[in-house]
mmCIF file of C-alpha atoms in Angstrom:
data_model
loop_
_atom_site.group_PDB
_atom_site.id
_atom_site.type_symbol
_atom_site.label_atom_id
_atom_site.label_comp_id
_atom_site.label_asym_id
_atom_site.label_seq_id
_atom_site.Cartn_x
_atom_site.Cartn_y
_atom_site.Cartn_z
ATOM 1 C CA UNK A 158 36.268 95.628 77.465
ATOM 2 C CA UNK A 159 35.822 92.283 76.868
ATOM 3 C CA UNK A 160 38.849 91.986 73.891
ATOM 4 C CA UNK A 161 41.021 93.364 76.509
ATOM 5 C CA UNK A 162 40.121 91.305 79.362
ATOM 6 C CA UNK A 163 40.708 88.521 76.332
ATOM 7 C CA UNK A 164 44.023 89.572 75.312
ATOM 8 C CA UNK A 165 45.104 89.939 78.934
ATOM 9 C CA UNK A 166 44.619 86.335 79.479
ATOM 10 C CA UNK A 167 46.324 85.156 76.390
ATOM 11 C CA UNK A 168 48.950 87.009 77.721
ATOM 12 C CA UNK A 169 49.258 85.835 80.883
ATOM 13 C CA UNK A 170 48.693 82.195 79.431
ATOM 14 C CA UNK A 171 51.835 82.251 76.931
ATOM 15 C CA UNK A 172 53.792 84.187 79.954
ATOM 16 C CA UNK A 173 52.589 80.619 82.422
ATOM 17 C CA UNK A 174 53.728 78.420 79.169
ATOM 18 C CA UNK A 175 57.059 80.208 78.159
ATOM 19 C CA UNK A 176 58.353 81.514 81.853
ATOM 20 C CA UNK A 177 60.337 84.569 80.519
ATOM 21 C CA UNK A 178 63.083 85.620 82.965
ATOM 22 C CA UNK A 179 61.805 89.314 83.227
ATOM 23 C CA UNK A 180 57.999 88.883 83.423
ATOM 24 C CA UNK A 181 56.265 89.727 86.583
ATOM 25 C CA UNK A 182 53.428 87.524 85.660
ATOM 26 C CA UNK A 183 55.645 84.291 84.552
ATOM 27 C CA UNK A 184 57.657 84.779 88.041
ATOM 28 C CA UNK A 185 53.902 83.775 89.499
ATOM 29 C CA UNK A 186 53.443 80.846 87.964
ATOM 30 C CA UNK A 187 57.025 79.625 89.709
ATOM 31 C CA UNK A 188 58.125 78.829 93.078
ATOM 32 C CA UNK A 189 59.684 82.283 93.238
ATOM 33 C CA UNK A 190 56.234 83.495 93.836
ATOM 34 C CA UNK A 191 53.426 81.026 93.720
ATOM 35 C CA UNK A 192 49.606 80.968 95.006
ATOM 36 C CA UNK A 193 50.338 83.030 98.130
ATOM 37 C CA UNK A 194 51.319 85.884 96.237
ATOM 38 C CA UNK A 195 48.681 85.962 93.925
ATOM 39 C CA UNK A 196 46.453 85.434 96.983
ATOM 40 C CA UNK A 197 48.321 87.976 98.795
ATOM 41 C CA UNK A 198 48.378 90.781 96.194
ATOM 42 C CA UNK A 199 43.870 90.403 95.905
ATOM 43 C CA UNK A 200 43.761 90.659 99.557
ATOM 44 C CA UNK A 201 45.967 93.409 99.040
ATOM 45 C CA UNK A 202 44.953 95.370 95.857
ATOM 46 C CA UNK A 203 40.976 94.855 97.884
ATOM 47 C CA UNK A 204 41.958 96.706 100.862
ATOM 48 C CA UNK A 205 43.442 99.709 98.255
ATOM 49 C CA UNK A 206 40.725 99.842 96.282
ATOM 50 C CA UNK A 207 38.129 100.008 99.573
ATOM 51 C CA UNK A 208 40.399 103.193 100.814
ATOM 52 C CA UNK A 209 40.209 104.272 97.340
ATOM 53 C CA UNK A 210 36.351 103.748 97.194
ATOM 54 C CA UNK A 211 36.122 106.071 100.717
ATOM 55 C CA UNK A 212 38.070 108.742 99.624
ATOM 56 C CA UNK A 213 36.241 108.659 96.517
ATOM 57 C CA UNK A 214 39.540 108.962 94.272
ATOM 58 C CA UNK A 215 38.365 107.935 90.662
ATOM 59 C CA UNK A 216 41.813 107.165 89.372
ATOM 60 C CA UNK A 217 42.701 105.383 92.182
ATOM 61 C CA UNK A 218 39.405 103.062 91.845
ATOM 62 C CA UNK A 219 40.215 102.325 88.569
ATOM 63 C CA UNK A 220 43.874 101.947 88.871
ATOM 64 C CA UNK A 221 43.344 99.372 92.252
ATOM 65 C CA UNK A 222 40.482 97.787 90.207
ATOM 66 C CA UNK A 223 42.725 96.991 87.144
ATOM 67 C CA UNK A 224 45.171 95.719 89.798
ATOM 68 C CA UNK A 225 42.507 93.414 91.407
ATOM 69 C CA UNK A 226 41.289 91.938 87.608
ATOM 70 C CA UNK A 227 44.727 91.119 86.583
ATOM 71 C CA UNK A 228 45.076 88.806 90.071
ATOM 72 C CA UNK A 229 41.983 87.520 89.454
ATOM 73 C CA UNK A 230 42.950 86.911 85.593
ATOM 74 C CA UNK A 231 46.240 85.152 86.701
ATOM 75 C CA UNK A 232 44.855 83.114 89.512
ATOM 76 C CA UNK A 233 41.877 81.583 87.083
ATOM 77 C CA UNK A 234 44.934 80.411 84.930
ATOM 78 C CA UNK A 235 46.532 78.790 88.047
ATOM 79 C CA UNK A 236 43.509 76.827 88.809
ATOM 80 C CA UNK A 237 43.363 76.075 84.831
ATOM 81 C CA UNK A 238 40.366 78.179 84.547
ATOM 82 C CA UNK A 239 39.664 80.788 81.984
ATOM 83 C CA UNK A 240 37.299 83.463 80.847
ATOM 84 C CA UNK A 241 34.797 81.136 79.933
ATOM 85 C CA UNK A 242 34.204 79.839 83.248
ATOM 86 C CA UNK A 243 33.845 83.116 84.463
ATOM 87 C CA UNK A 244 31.661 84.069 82.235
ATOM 88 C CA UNK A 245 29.294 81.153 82.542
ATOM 89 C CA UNK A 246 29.047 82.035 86.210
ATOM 90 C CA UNK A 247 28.055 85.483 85.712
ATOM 91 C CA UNK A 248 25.687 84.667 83.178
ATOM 92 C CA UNK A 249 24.061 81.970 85.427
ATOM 93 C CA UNK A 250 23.876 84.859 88.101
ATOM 94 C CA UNK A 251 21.541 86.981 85.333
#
């Protein structure tokens, strides 16, 4: 789990560096989308995952989870964050 959650960020890293026209992820880092959205789609993908949760749909918690960690993943770039700093919180949590 850990290698993907790794290779998600790089990804989402080179997409904030090189901006490509068709990524979802670059158009966040731009004024297209911004913060708000980012902020917007956790608040969002939380309240899915919560129904998902209640109705105790498996898929649908995973699939809403995944949804939630990539936000999360893409708003630790933002704040020039990484998985390290994550990380380091858990572990001083333990």
């Amino acid at each position: 789990m850990d290698d993907t959650l790794a290779d998600l960020f790089a990804v989402i890293e080179e997409r904030k560096e090189t901006l490509p026209d068709d990524s979802y992820t670059a158009s966040l880092f731009t004024h297209e989308k911004g913060e708000n959205a980012v902020l917007e789609k956790l608040g969002e993908e939380t309240t899915e995952l919560v129904l998902a949760a209640k109705d105790d749909d498996r898929d649908e918690i995973a699939y809403e989870a995944a949804d939630i960690v990539y936000h999360l993943l893409v708003l630790l770039s933002m704040k020039g964050m990484d998985l390290d700093d994550l990380r380091a919180e858990l572990e001083s949590r333990r």
